[in-house]
Amino acid sequence: MTTADQGSKAGEGMFANRLRKNVRHFRKWAKARGLTAFRVYDRDIPEYPYAVDLYGERVHLVEYPRRKAIKGGLEEQREEVLAAVKEVLDVPAAYIHVKTHLPQPWGRSQYGRVGESGERLVVEEQGLKFWVNLGDYLDTGLFMDHRLTRARVREEARGKSFLNLFCYTGAFTVYAAAGGATRTLSVDLSNTYLDWAEDNLALNGLSNARHTLLRGDALAWVLSQKDNPEETFDLVVCDPPSFSTSKRMQGTFNVQRDHVRMLEALGALLSPGGVLYFSTNFLGFELKDSAVRHYAKVEELTPGSIPEDFQRQQIHRCWRMVAPR
């Protein structure tokens, strides 16, 4: 056996051993919390930059290659990792969905499509159910890193009106509705994701006229409501993409550039004492003082908002902001 082969085998064993250890812990951990979708490996070993997520019996394997590795080729290590995932998790190759997350200047590409299978499955999270699609998008339809914040929203929602901006597939809306929100409004630019949100509400027996879905540019809609809001809300979630552009919106959205006017305008949409949860996945983000000067209380929840199965603490930042009474 050559030195290179020995190094490869040692590395494969190191990855497989860590994955095996994690799976033993997190399968028990997830069962106790009512989760069938959770992470079992999160780039724990720097030499193996992968995220391994379980969705029921399926595996979502995302590779985060370094630039140097991209130039040098990735096939050999990918084969090692795939072999370890199949063996340790005891799943056939057809149940493993492999994607590569190439470095981008603005992080998460929320609306990027990578396939056309249309295959969906249902996963459970803390007593609720959600449709996910593991093959057609870089993201699956459920941002698991916001699981703890969703639980907070459900706990606070009873008897309150709820607004979900950049609502994606409506997971926060499902939690708010399940928590007893009197009404909800969910805003997103994508018909695909609004339909998905509607399906998630129906899956949980929550479809009714009190839960409204609105197609539109979330920032433009908030700004249009600033001076004369049609209604105000007791509880708001705003989880925008780092960067977004579409022919259906005017210009582009940049969370660092645009968060000041967005958070200022959102203050007008909050009821007295209303609560806003604001989060971003742009890791270079700096919250400007001018954006939150009109709020009575601003508390950063990270890293406490990041679930235990996410070993990397740099996946998002999250704040809880309270309007004055």
PDB file of C-alpha atoms in Angstrom:
ATOM      1  CA  MET A   1       0.000   0.000   0.000  1.00  0.00           C
ATOM      2  CA  THR A   2       1.381   3.399  -0.955  1.00  0.00           C
ATOM      3  CA  THR A   3       1.750   6.312   1.464  1.00  0.00           C
ATOM      4  CA  ALA A   4      -1.054   8.111  -0.380  1.00  0.00           C
ATOM      5  CA  ASP A   5      -3.338   5.077  -0.011  1.00  0.00           C
ATOM      6  CA  GLN A   6      -2.544   4.827   3.694  1.00  0.00           C
ATOM      7  CA  GLY A   7      -3.373   8.520   4.159  1.00  0.00           C
ATOM      8  CA  SER A   8      -6.628   8.061   2.273  1.00  0.00           C
ATOM      9  CA  LYS A   9      -7.654   5.060   4.391  1.00  0.00           C
ATOM     10  CA  ALA A  10      -6.753   6.871   7.617  1.00  0.00           C
ATOM     11  CA  GLY A  11      -8.787   9.893   6.587  1.00  0.00           C
ATOM     12  CA  GLU A  12     -11.733   7.717   5.591  1.00  0.00           C
ATOM     13  CA  GLY A  13     -11.613   5.994   8.959  1.00  0.00           C
ATOM     14  CA  MET A  14     -11.439   9.312  10.782  1.00  0.00           C
ATOM     15  CA  PHE A  15     -14.533  10.626   8.986  1.00  0.00           C
ATOM     16  CA  ALA A  16     -16.454   7.363   9.390  1.00  0.00           C
ATOM     17  CA  ASN A  17     -15.609   7.135  13.092  1.00  0.00           C
ATOM     18  CA  ARG A  18     -16.782  10.693  13.773  1.00  0.00           C
ATOM     19  CA  LEU A  19     -19.972  10.126  11.775  1.00  0.00           C
ATOM     20  CA  ARG A  20     -20.669   6.888  13.653  1.00  0.00           C
ATOM     21  CA  LYS A  21     -20.180   8.579  17.028  1.00  0.00           C
ATOM     22  CA  ASN A  22     -22.405  11.516  16.060  1.00  0.00           C
ATOM     23  CA  VAL A  23     -25.184   9.308  14.710  1.00  0.00           C
ATOM     24  CA  ARG A  24     -25.372   7.270  17.923  1.00  0.00           C
ATOM     25  CA  HIS A  25     -25.841  10.468  19.925  1.00  0.00           C
ATOM     26  CA  PHE A  26     -28.090  12.479  17.642  1.00  0.00           C
ATOM     27  CA  ARG A  27     -30.529   9.701  16.755  1.00  0.00           C
ATOM     28  CA  LYS A  28     -31.425   9.380  20.454  1.00  0.00           C
ATOM     29  CA  TRP A  29     -31.342  13.162  20.883  1.00  0.00           C
ATOM     30  CA  ALA A  30     -33.667  13.716  17.899  1.00  0.00           C
ATOM     31  CA  LYS A  31     -36.151  11.034  18.945  1.00  0.00           C
ATOM     32  CA  ALA A  32     -36.537  12.681  22.350  1.00  0.00           C
ATOM     33  CA  ARG A  33     -37.372  15.985  20.629  1.00  0.00           C
ATOM     34  CA  GLY A  34     -39.750  14.682  17.993  1.00  0.00           C
ATOM     35  CA  LEU A  35     -37.399  15.271  15.061  1.00  0.00           C
ATOM     36  CA  THR A  36     -37.110  13.143  11.937  1.00  0.00           C
ATOM     37  CA  ALA A  37     -34.943  15.783  10.210  1.00  0.00           C
ATOM     38  CA  PHE A  38     -31.642  16.672  11.874  1.00  0.00           C
ATOM     39  CA  ARG A  39     -27.909  17.054  11.268  1.00  0.00           C
ATOM     40  CA  VAL A  40     -25.428  14.295  12.139  1.00  0.00           C
ATOM     41  CA  TYR A  41     -22.184  15.796  10.819  1.00  0.00           C
ATOM     42  CA  ASP A  42     -21.402  19.492  10.456  1.00  0.00           C
ATOM     43  CA  ARG A  43     -17.920  19.947   9.034  1.00  0.00           C
ATOM     44  CA  ASP A  44     -16.589  18.629  12.355  1.00  0.00           C
ATOM     45  CA  ILE A  45     -13.235  17.650  10.807  1.00  0.00           C
ATOM     46  CA  PRO A  46     -11.731  20.543   8.784  1.00  0.00           C
ATOM     47  CA  GLU A  47     -10.298  18.152   6.191  1.00  0.00           C
ATOM     48  CA  TYR A  48     -13.819  16.853   5.517  1.00  0.00           C
ATOM     49  CA  PRO A  49     -15.968  19.937   4.832  1.00  0.00           C
ATOM     50  CA  TYR A  50     -19.379  18.278   4.532  1.00  0.00           C
ATOM     51  CA  ALA A  51     -22.784  18.588   6.162  1.00  0.00           C
ATOM     52  CA  VAL A  52     -24.730  15.346   6.578  1.00  0.00           C
ATOM     53  CA  ASP A  53     -28.437  15.670   7.340  1.00  0.00           C
ATOM     54  CA  LEU A  54     -30.971  12.914   7.911  1.00  0.00           C
ATOM     55  CA  TYR A  55     -34.499  13.418   6.568  1.00  0.00           C
ATOM     56  CA  GLY A  56     -36.333  10.299   7.641  1.00  0.00           C
ATOM     57  CA  GLU A  57     -34.657   7.460   5.739  1.00  0.00           C
ATOM     58  CA  ARG A  58     -32.974   9.848   3.292  1.00  0.00           C
ATOM     59  CA  VAL A  59     -29.598  11.582   3.509  1.00  0.00           C
ATOM     60  CA  HIS A  60     -28.861  15.118   2.335  1.00  0.00           C
ATOM     61  CA  LEU A  61     -25.097  15.419   1.838  1.00  0.00           C
ATOM     62  CA  VAL A  62     -23.714  18.871   1.056  1.00  0.00           C
ATOM     63  CA  GLU A  63     -20.073  19.481   0.219  1.00  0.00           C
ATOM     64  CA  TYR A  64     -18.464  22.839   1.083  1.00  0.00           C
ATOM     65  CA  PRO A  65     -15.188  22.652  -0.851  1.00  0.00           C
ATOM     66  CA  ARG A  66     -12.380  25.079  -0.271  1.00  0.00           C
ATOM     67  CA  ARG A  67     -11.148  27.007  -3.281  1.00  0.00           C
ATOM     68  CA  LYS A  68      -7.864  25.113  -3.311  1.00  0.00           C
ATOM     69  CA  ALA A  69      -9.731  21.798  -3.302  1.00  0.00           C
ATOM     70  CA  ILE A  70     -11.971  22.930  -6.161  1.00  0.00           C
ATOM     71  CA  LYS A  71      -8.915  23.514  -8.326  1.00  0.00           C
ATOM     72  CA  GLY A  72      -7.318  20.222  -7.339  1.00  0.00           C
ATOM     73  CA  GLY A  73     -10.343  17.989  -7.867  1.00  0.00           C
ATOM     74  CA  LEU A  74     -12.827  16.536  -5.413  1.00  0.00           C
ATOM     75  CA  GLU A  75     -13.734  13.105  -6.770  1.00  0.00           C
ATOM     76  CA  GLU A  76     -11.497  10.918  -4.597  1.00  0.00           C
ATOM     77  CA  GLN A  77     -12.577  12.345  -1.263  1.00  0.00           C
ATOM     78  CA  ARG A  78     -16.211  12.466  -2.335  1.00  0.00           C
ATOM     79  CA  GLU A  79     -16.081   8.730  -3.038  1.00  0.00           C
ATOM     80  CA  GLU A  80     -14.585   8.107   0.406  1.00  0.00           C
ATOM     81  CA  VAL A  81     -17.275  10.151   2.109  1.00  0.00           C
ATOM     82  CA  LEU A  82     -20.096   8.541   0.141  1.00  0.00           C
ATOM     83  CA  ALA A  83     -18.833   5.077   1.033  1.00  0.00           C
ATOM     84  CA  ALA A  84     -18.685   6.005   4.715  1.00  0.00           C
ATOM     85  CA  VAL A  85     -22.171   7.548   4.658  1.00  0.00           C
ATOM     86  CA  LYS A  86     -23.670   4.459   3.016  1.00  0.00           C
ATOM     87  CA  GLU A  87     -21.988   2.118   5.487  1.00  0.00           C
ATOM     88  CA  VAL A  88     -22.488   4.048   8.725  1.00  0.00           C
ATOM     89  CA  LEU A  89     -26.050   5.218   8.031  1.00  0.00           C
ATOM     90  CA  ASP A  90     -26.987   1.965   6.283  1.00  0.00           C
ATOM     91  CA  VAL A  91     -28.711   3.626   3.333  1.00  0.00           C
ATOM     92  CA  PRO A  92     -28.631   2.765  -0.380  1.00  0.00           C
ATOM     93  CA  ALA A  93     -26.964   5.168  -2.784  1.00  0.00           C
ATOM     94  CA  ALA A  94     -30.382   6.094  -4.238  1.00  0.00           C
ATOM     95  CA  TYR A  95     -31.360   7.569  -0.848  1.00  0.00           C
ATOM     96  CA  ILE A  96     -28.369   9.914  -0.700  1.00  0.00           C
ATOM     97  CA  HIS A  97     -28.827  13.354  -2.264  1.00  0.00           C
ATOM     98  CA  VAL A  98     -25.436  14.944  -2.952  1.00  0.00           C
ATOM     99  CA  LYS A  99     -24.921  18.647  -3.608  1.00  0.00           C
ATOM    100  CA  THR A 100     -21.956  20.996  -3.754  1.00  0.00           C
ATOM    101  CA  HIS A 101     -22.168  24.437  -2.162  1.00  0.00           C
ATOM    102  CA  LEU A 102     -19.659  26.555  -4.058  1.00  0.00           C
ATOM    103  CA  PRO A 103     -18.347  29.713  -2.383  1.00  0.00           C
ATOM    104  CA  GLN A 104     -20.575  32.709  -3.162  1.00  0.00           C
ATOM    105  CA  PRO A 105     -20.079  36.341  -2.168  1.00  0.00           C
ATOM    106  CA  TRP A 106     -23.540  36.551  -0.621  1.00  0.00           C
ATOM    107  CA  GLY A 107     -24.116  33.142   0.954  1.00  0.00           C
ATOM    108  CA  ARG A 108     -27.395  31.270   0.684  1.00  0.00           C
ATOM    109  CA  SER A 109     -28.963  31.153  -2.765  1.00  0.00           C
ATOM    110  CA  GLN A 110     -32.495  30.811  -1.474  1.00  0.00           C
ATOM    111  CA  TYR A 111     -34.290  30.365  -4.785  1.00  0.00           C
ATOM    112  CA  GLY A 112     -31.706  28.400  -6.772  1.00  0.00           C
ATOM    113  CA  ARG A 113     -33.080  25.311  -8.534  1.00  0.00           C
ATOM    114  CA  VAL A 114     -30.768  22.367  -9.256  1.00  0.00           C
ATOM    115  CA  GLY A 115     -33.198  19.620 -10.338  1.00  0.00           C
ATOM    116  CA  GLU A 116     -36.657  18.851 -11.694  1.00  0.00           C
ATOM    117  CA  SER A 117     -37.702  15.613  -9.977  1.00  0.00           C
ATOM    118  CA  GLY A 118     -40.589  17.097  -7.982  1.00  0.00           C
ATOM    119  CA  GLU A 119     -40.167  14.342  -5.392  1.00  0.00           C
ATOM    120  CA  ARG A 120     -41.209  15.375  -1.885  1.00  0.00           C
ATOM    121  CA  LEU A 121     -41.401  13.672   1.481  1.00  0.00           C
ATOM    122  CA  VAL A 122     -42.799  14.586   4.889  1.00  0.00           C
ATOM    123  CA  VAL A 123     -40.632  15.102   7.962  1.00  0.00           C
ATOM    124  CA  GLU A 124     -41.669  15.810  11.538  1.00  0.00           C
ATOM    125  CA  GLU A 125     -40.401  18.545  13.808  1.00  0.00           C
ATOM    126  CA  GLN A 126     -41.562  19.139  17.384  1.00  0.00           C
ATOM    127  CA  GLY A 127     -45.071  17.828  16.736  1.00  0.00           C
ATOM    128  CA  LEU A 128     -45.508  19.453  13.306  1.00  0.00           C
ATOM    129  CA  LYS A 129     -45.048  18.139   9.768  1.00  0.00           C
ATOM    130  CA  PHE A 130     -43.333  19.674   6.738  1.00  0.00           C
ATOM    131  CA  TRP A 131     -42.865  18.839   3.101  1.00  0.00           C
ATOM    132  CA  VAL A 132     -39.216  18.759   1.977  1.00  0.00           C
ATOM    133  CA  ASN A 133     -37.610  18.314  -1.434  1.00  0.00           C
ATOM    134  CA  LEU A 134     -34.076  16.944  -1.247  1.00  0.00           C
ATOM    135  CA  GLY A 135     -33.247  16.876  -4.935  1.00  0.00           C
ATOM    136  CA  ASP A 136     -34.497  19.980  -6.708  1.00  0.00           C
ATOM    137  CA  TYR A 137     -33.043  22.871  -4.674  1.00  0.00           C
ATOM    138  CA  LEU A 138     -29.836  23.620  -2.821  1.00  0.00           C
ATOM    139  CA  ASP A 139     -32.035  24.161   0.251  1.00  0.00           C
ATOM    140  CA  THR A 140     -34.591  21.510   1.125  1.00  0.00           C
ATOM    141  CA  GLY A 141     -37.579  23.621   2.163  1.00  0.00           C
ATOM    142  CA  LEU A 142     -36.866  23.525   5.901  1.00  0.00           C
ATOM    143  CA  PHE A 143     -34.095  25.622   7.470  1.00  0.00           C
ATOM    144  CA  MET A 144     -33.322  23.367  10.417  1.00  0.00           C
ATOM    145  CA  ASP A 145     -30.980  25.903  12.016  1.00  0.00           C
ATOM    146  CA  HIS A 146     -34.034  28.027  12.924  1.00  0.00           C
ATOM    147  CA  ARG A 147     -35.761  25.211  14.806  1.00  0.00           C
ATOM    148  CA  LEU A 148     -35.313  26.838  18.244  1.00  0.00           C
ATOM    149  CA  THR A 149     -36.577  30.217  17.056  1.00  0.00           C
ATOM    150  CA  ARG A 150     -39.626  28.545  15.529  1.00  0.00           C
ATOM    151  CA  ALA A 151     -40.336  27.003  18.939  1.00  0.00           C
ATOM    152  CA  ARG A 152     -40.115  30.482  20.496  1.00  0.00           C
ATOM    153  CA  VAL A 153     -42.616  31.818  17.951  1.00  0.00           C
ATOM    154  CA  ARG A 154     -45.088  29.025  18.716  1.00  0.00           C
ATOM    155  CA  GLU A 155     -44.808  29.743  22.451  1.00  0.00           C
ATOM    156  CA  GLU A 156     -45.468  33.468  21.933  1.00  0.00           C
ATOM    157  CA  ALA A 157     -48.133  33.291  19.214  1.00  0.00           C
ATOM    158  CA  ARG A 158     -51.338  32.557  21.147  1.00  0.00           C
ATOM    159  CA  GLY A 159     -53.903  35.302  20.620  1.00  0.00           C
ATOM    160  CA  LYS A 160     -51.526  37.373  18.482  1.00  0.00           C
ATOM    161  CA  SER A 161     -51.380  38.526  14.881  1.00  0.00           C
ATOM    162  CA  PHE A 162     -48.315  37.264  13.010  1.00  0.00           C
ATOM    163  CA  LEU A 163     -46.332  38.508   9.994  1.00  0.00           C
ATOM    164  CA  ASN A 164     -43.762  36.340   8.189  1.00  0.00           C
ATOM    165  CA  LEU A 165     -41.542  38.251   5.726  1.00  0.00           C
ATOM    166  CA  PHE A 166     -39.429  36.438   3.125  1.00  0.00           C
ATOM    167  CA  CYS A 167     -41.529  33.521   4.315  1.00  0.00           C
ATOM    168  CA  TYR A 168     -39.962  30.831   2.058  1.00  0.00           C
ATOM    169  CA  THR A 169     -42.003  27.635   2.614  1.00  0.00           C
ATOM    170  CA  GLY A 170     -43.856  29.005   5.628  1.00  0.00           C
ATOM    171  CA  ALA A 171     -42.371  26.947   8.476  1.00  0.00           C
ATOM    172  CA  PHE A 172     -42.557  29.908  10.876  1.00  0.00           C
ATOM    173  CA  THR A 173     -46.162  30.473   9.810  1.00  0.00           C
ATOM    174  CA  VAL A 174     -47.070  26.862  10.587  1.00  0.00           C
ATOM    175  CA  TYR A 175     -45.553  27.230  14.054  1.00  0.00           C
ATOM    176  CA  ALA A 176     -47.384  30.511  14.686  1.00  0.00           C
ATOM    177  CA  ALA A 177     -50.686  29.067  13.495  1.00  0.00           C
ATOM    178  CA  ALA A 178     -50.183  25.923  15.594  1.00  0.00           C
ATOM    179  CA  GLY A 179     -49.419  28.157  18.579  1.00  0.00           C
ATOM    180  CA  GLY A 180     -52.802  29.860  18.328  1.00  0.00           C
ATOM    181  CA  ALA A 181     -52.119  33.021  16.312  1.00  0.00           C
ATOM    182  CA  THR A 182     -55.373  34.824  15.574  1.00  0.00           C
ATOM    183  CA  ARG A 183     -54.267  35.594  12.009  1.00  0.00           C
ATOM    184  CA  THR A 184     -51.120  35.331   9.920  1.00  0.00           C
ATOM    185  CA  LEU A 185     -49.787  37.043   6.806  1.00  0.00           C
ATOM    186  CA  SER A 186     -46.885  35.481   4.905  1.00  0.00           C
ATOM    187  CA  VAL A 187     -45.071  37.436   2.179  1.00  0.00           C
ATOM    188  CA  ASP A 188     -42.703  36.064  -0.462  1.00  0.00           C
ATOM    189  CA  LEU A 189     -41.845  36.806  -4.069  1.00  0.00           C
ATOM    190  CA  SER A 190     -41.994  33.175  -5.220  1.00  0.00           C
ATOM    191  CA  ASN A 191     -45.246  31.479  -6.180  1.00  0.00           C
ATOM    192  CA  THR A 192     -43.476  28.128  -5.829  1.00  0.00           C
ATOM    193  CA  TYR A 193     -42.672  28.735  -2.176  1.00  0.00           C
ATOM    194  CA  LEU A 194     -46.052  30.274  -1.379  1.00  0.00           C
ATOM    195  CA  ASP A 195     -47.710  27.139  -2.789  1.00  0.00           C
ATOM    196  CA  TRP A 196     -45.321  25.105  -0.647  1.00  0.00           C
ATOM    197  CA  ALA A 197     -46.284  27.163   2.424  1.00  0.00           C
ATOM    198  CA  GLU A 198     -49.956  26.525   1.667  1.00  0.00           C
ATOM    199  CA  ASP A 199     -49.237  22.788   1.440  1.00  0.00           C
ATOM    200  CA  ASN A 200     -47.418  22.891   4.798  1.00  0.00           C
ATOM    201  CA  LEU A 201     -50.386  24.583   6.457  1.00  0.00           C
ATOM    202  CA  ALA A 202     -52.744  21.994   4.934  1.00  0.00           C
ATOM    203  CA  LEU A 203     -50.478  19.146   6.057  1.00  0.00           C
ATOM    204  CA  ASN A 204     -50.965  20.294   9.654  1.00  0.00           C
ATOM    205  CA  GLY A 205     -54.696  20.928   9.343  1.00  0.00           C
ATOM    206  CA  LEU A 206     -54.192  24.692   9.556  1.00  0.00           C
ATOM    207  CA  SER A 207     -55.564  25.932   6.238  1.00  0.00           C
ATOM    208  CA  ASN A 208     -58.230  28.577   6.732  1.00  0.00           C
ATOM    209  CA  ALA A 209     -59.023  32.172   5.839  1.00  0.00           C
ATOM    210  CA  ARG A 210     -57.155  33.503   8.883  1.00  0.00           C
ATOM    211  CA  HIS A 211     -53.833  32.525   7.283  1.00  0.00           C
ATOM    212  CA  THR A 212     -53.116  34.690   4.229  1.00  0.00           C
ATOM    213  CA  LEU A 213     -50.325  34.261   1.688  1.00  0.00           C
ATOM    214  CA  LEU A 214     -49.204  37.320  -0.296  1.00  0.00           C
ATOM    215  CA  ARG A 215     -46.932  37.262  -3.329  1.00  0.00           C
ATOM    216  CA  GLY A 216     -44.705  40.312  -3.372  1.00  0.00           C
ATOM    217  CA  ASP A 217     -41.307  41.877  -2.834  1.00  0.00           C
ATOM    218  CA  ALA A 218     -41.122  41.829   0.980  1.00  0.00           C
ATOM    219  CA  LEU A 219     -38.938  44.926   1.323  1.00  0.00           C
ATOM    220  CA  ALA A 220     -41.023  46.955  -1.139  1.00  0.00           C
ATOM    221  CA  TRP A 221     -44.203  45.856   0.637  1.00  0.00           C
ATOM    222  CA  VAL A 222     -42.856  46.877   4.062  1.00  0.00           C
ATOM    223  CA  LEU A 223     -41.736  50.269   2.756  1.00  0.00           C
ATOM    224  CA  SER A 224     -45.140  50.839   1.140  1.00  0.00           C
ATOM    225  CA  GLN A 225     -46.817  50.207   4.517  1.00  0.00           C
ATOM    226  CA  LYS A 226     -44.494  52.395   6.585  1.00  0.00           C
ATOM    227  CA  ASP A 227     -46.405  55.693   6.615  1.00  0.00           C
ATOM    228  CA  ASN A 228     -49.944  54.315   6.598  1.00  0.00           C
ATOM    229  CA  PRO A 229     -50.008  50.615   7.535  1.00  0.00           C
ATOM    230  CA  GLU A 230     -53.164  48.710   6.639  1.00  0.00           C
ATOM    231  CA  GLU A 231     -52.704  46.654   9.804  1.00  0.00           C
ATOM    232  CA  THR A 232     -50.175  46.107  12.575  1.00  0.00           C
ATOM    233  CA  PHE A 233     -48.832  42.870  14.016  1.00  0.00           C
ATOM    234  CA  ASP A 234     -48.004  41.594  17.488  1.00  0.00           C
ATOM    235  CA  LEU A 235     -45.339  39.147  16.291  1.00  0.00           C
ATOM    236  CA  VAL A 236     -43.102  39.388  13.212  1.00  0.00           C
ATOM    237  CA  VAL A 237     -40.403  37.160  11.708  1.00  0.00           C
ATOM    238  CA  CYS A 238     -38.020  38.580   9.116  1.00  0.00           C
ATOM    239  CA  ASP A 239     -35.412  36.135   7.780  1.00  0.00           C
ATOM    240  CA  PRO A 240     -34.220  37.629   4.484  1.00  0.00           C
ATOM    241  CA  PRO A 241     -31.670  36.156   2.089  1.00  0.00           C
ATOM    242  CA  SER A 242     -28.238  37.752   2.162  1.00  0.00           C
ATOM    243  CA  PHE A 243     -28.699  38.871  -1.417  1.00  0.00           C
ATOM    244  CA  SER A 244     -31.584  38.566  -3.837  1.00  0.00           C
ATOM    245  CA  THR A 245     -32.378  39.675  -7.335  1.00  0.00           C
ATOM    246  CA  SER A 246     -35.300  38.962  -9.626  1.00  0.00           C
ATOM    247  CA  LYS A 247     -36.948  40.476 -12.661  1.00  0.00           C
ATOM    248  CA  ARG A 248     -40.093  40.606 -10.502  1.00  0.00           C
ATOM    249  CA  MET A 249     -38.521  43.095  -8.074  1.00  0.00           C
ATOM    250  CA  GLN A 250     -37.093  46.573  -8.475  1.00  0.00           C
ATOM    251  CA  GLY A 251     -33.313  46.536  -8.169  1.00  0.00           C
ATOM    252  CA  THR A 252     -31.667  44.071  -5.768  1.00  0.00           C
ATOM    253  CA  PHE A 253     -31.880  43.210  -2.098  1.00  0.00           C
ATOM    254  CA  ASN A 254     -28.705  43.348  -0.009  1.00  0.00           C
ATOM    255  CA  VAL A 255     -29.230  42.620   3.692  1.00  0.00           C
ATOM    256  CA  GLN A 256     -26.286  44.744   4.857  1.00  0.00           C
ATOM    257  CA  ARG A 257     -27.262  47.705   2.693  1.00  0.00           C
ATOM    258  CA  ASP A 258     -31.015  47.488   3.154  1.00  0.00           C
ATOM    259  CA  HIS A 259     -31.545  46.340   6.746  1.00  0.00           C
ATOM    260  CA  VAL A 260     -31.612  49.878   8.188  1.00  0.00           C
ATOM    261  CA  ARG A 261     -34.596  51.094   6.202  1.00  0.00           C
ATOM    262  CA  MET A 262     -36.258  47.684   6.481  1.00  0.00           C
ATOM    263  CA  LEU A 263     -36.055  47.522  10.293  1.00  0.00           C
ATOM    264  CA  GLU A 264     -37.051  51.182  10.617  1.00  0.00           C
ATOM    265  CA  ALA A 265     -40.128  50.575   8.465  1.00  0.00           C
ATOM    266  CA  LEU A 266     -40.975  47.369  10.337  1.00  0.00           C
ATOM    267  CA  GLY A 267     -41.233  49.394  13.531  1.00  0.00           C
ATOM    268  CA  ALA A 268     -44.368  51.017  12.085  1.00  0.00           C
ATOM    269  CA  LEU A 269     -45.927  47.602  11.468  1.00  0.00           C
ATOM    270  CA  LEU A 270     -45.472  46.396  15.050  1.00  0.00           C
ATOM    271  CA  SER A 271     -48.205  46.800  17.635  1.00  0.00           C
ATOM    272  CA  PRO A 272     -47.169  48.520  20.901  1.00  0.00           C
ATOM    273  CA  GLY A 273     -44.914  46.027  22.695  1.00  0.00           C
ATOM    274  CA  GLY A 274     -44.835  43.847  19.571  1.00  0.00           C
ATOM    275  CA  VAL A 275     -41.937  41.446  18.990  1.00  0.00           C
ATOM    276  CA  LEU A 276     -39.740  41.111  15.903  1.00  0.00           C
ATOM    277  CA  TYR A 277     -37.401  38.183  15.300  1.00  0.00           C
ATOM    278  CA  PHE A 278     -34.769  39.222  12.752  1.00  0.00           C
ATOM    279  CA  SER A 279     -32.124  36.852  11.439  1.00  0.00           C
ATOM    280  CA  THR A 280     -29.510  36.701   8.720  1.00  0.00           C
ATOM    281  CA  ASN A 281     -27.142  34.105   7.307  1.00  0.00           C
ATOM    282  CA  PHE A 282     -24.696  36.740   6.069  1.00  0.00           C
ATOM    283  CA  LEU A 283     -21.835  36.116   8.480  1.00  0.00           C
ATOM    284  CA  GLY A 284     -20.178  39.462   7.832  1.00  0.00           C
ATOM    285  CA  PHE A 285     -23.360  41.279   8.864  1.00  0.00           C
ATOM    286  CA  GLU A 286     -23.151  44.338  11.131  1.00  0.00           C
ATOM    287  CA  LEU A 287     -26.361  45.525  12.766  1.00  0.00           C
ATOM    288  CA  LYS A 288     -26.389  49.329  12.552  1.00  0.00           C
ATOM    289  CA  ASP A 289     -27.458  51.311  15.616  1.00  0.00           C
ATOM    290  CA  SER A 290     -29.609  53.514  13.399  1.00  0.00           C
ATOM    291  CA  ALA A 291     -31.669  50.464  12.391  1.00  0.00           C
ATOM    292  CA  VAL A 292     -32.810  49.704  15.928  1.00  0.00           C
ATOM    293  CA  ARG A 293     -32.856  53.051  17.714  1.00  0.00           C
ATOM    294  CA  HIS A 294     -36.662  53.116  17.749  1.00  0.00           C
ATOM    295  CA  TYR A 295     -36.982  49.713  19.459  1.00  0.00           C
ATOM    296  CA  ALA A 296     -37.417  49.526  23.233  1.00  0.00           C
ATOM    297  CA  LYS A 297     -35.289  46.392  23.580  1.00  0.00           C
ATOM    298  CA  VAL A 298     -32.838  44.598  21.289  1.00  0.00           C
ATOM    299  CA  GLU A 299     -31.394  41.238  22.330  1.00  0.00           C
ATOM    300  CA  GLU A 300     -29.127  39.030  20.245  1.00  0.00           C
ATOM    301  CA  LEU A 301     -30.102  35.383  20.704  1.00  0.00           C
ATOM    302  CA  THR A 302     -27.106  33.757  19.002  1.00  0.00           C
ATOM    303  CA  PRO A 303     -25.398  31.466  19.712  1.00  0.00           C
ATOM    304  CA  GLY A 304     -28.278  30.229  21.880  1.00  0.00           C
ATOM    305  CA  SER A 305     -30.600  30.190  18.847  1.00  0.00           C
ATOM    306  CA  ILE A 306     -28.491  27.523  17.115  1.00  0.00           C
ATOM    307  CA  PRO A 307     -29.572  23.904  17.753  1.00  0.00           C
ATOM    308  CA  GLU A 308     -27.205  21.356  19.268  1.00  0.00           C
ATOM    309  CA  ASP A 309     -26.951  19.316  16.073  1.00  0.00           C
ATOM    310  CA  PHE A 310     -25.348  22.286  14.308  1.00  0.00           C
ATOM    311  CA  GLN A 311     -21.741  22.135  15.478  1.00  0.00           C
ATOM    312  CA  ARG A 312     -20.695  25.205  13.511  1.00  0.00           C
ATOM    313  CA  GLN A 313     -21.865  28.271  15.397  1.00  0.00           C
ATOM    314  CA  GLN A 314     -21.468  30.566  12.384  1.00  0.00           C
ATOM    315  CA  ILE A 315     -24.563  29.497  10.469  1.00  0.00           C
ATOM    316  CA  HIS A 316     -26.790  32.469  11.355  1.00  0.00           C
ATOM    317  CA  ARG A 317     -27.294  35.421  13.673  1.00  0.00           C
ATOM    318  CA  CYS A 318     -30.646  36.148  15.279  1.00  0.00           C
ATOM    319  CA  TRP A 319     -32.114  39.040  17.301  1.00  0.00           C
ATOM    320  CA  ARG A 320     -35.311  39.582  19.281  1.00  0.00           C
ATOM    321  CA  MET A 321     -36.510  43.188  19.097  1.00  0.00           C
ATOM    322  CA  VAL A 322     -39.387  44.693  21.071  1.00  0.00           C
ATOM    323  CA  ALA A 323     -41.387  47.764  20.047  1.00  0.00           C
ATOM    324  CA  PRO A 324     -42.097  50.453  22.648  1.00  0.00           C
ATOM    325  CA  ARG A 325     -45.511  50.367  24.345  1.00  0.00           C
TER     326      ARG A 325
END
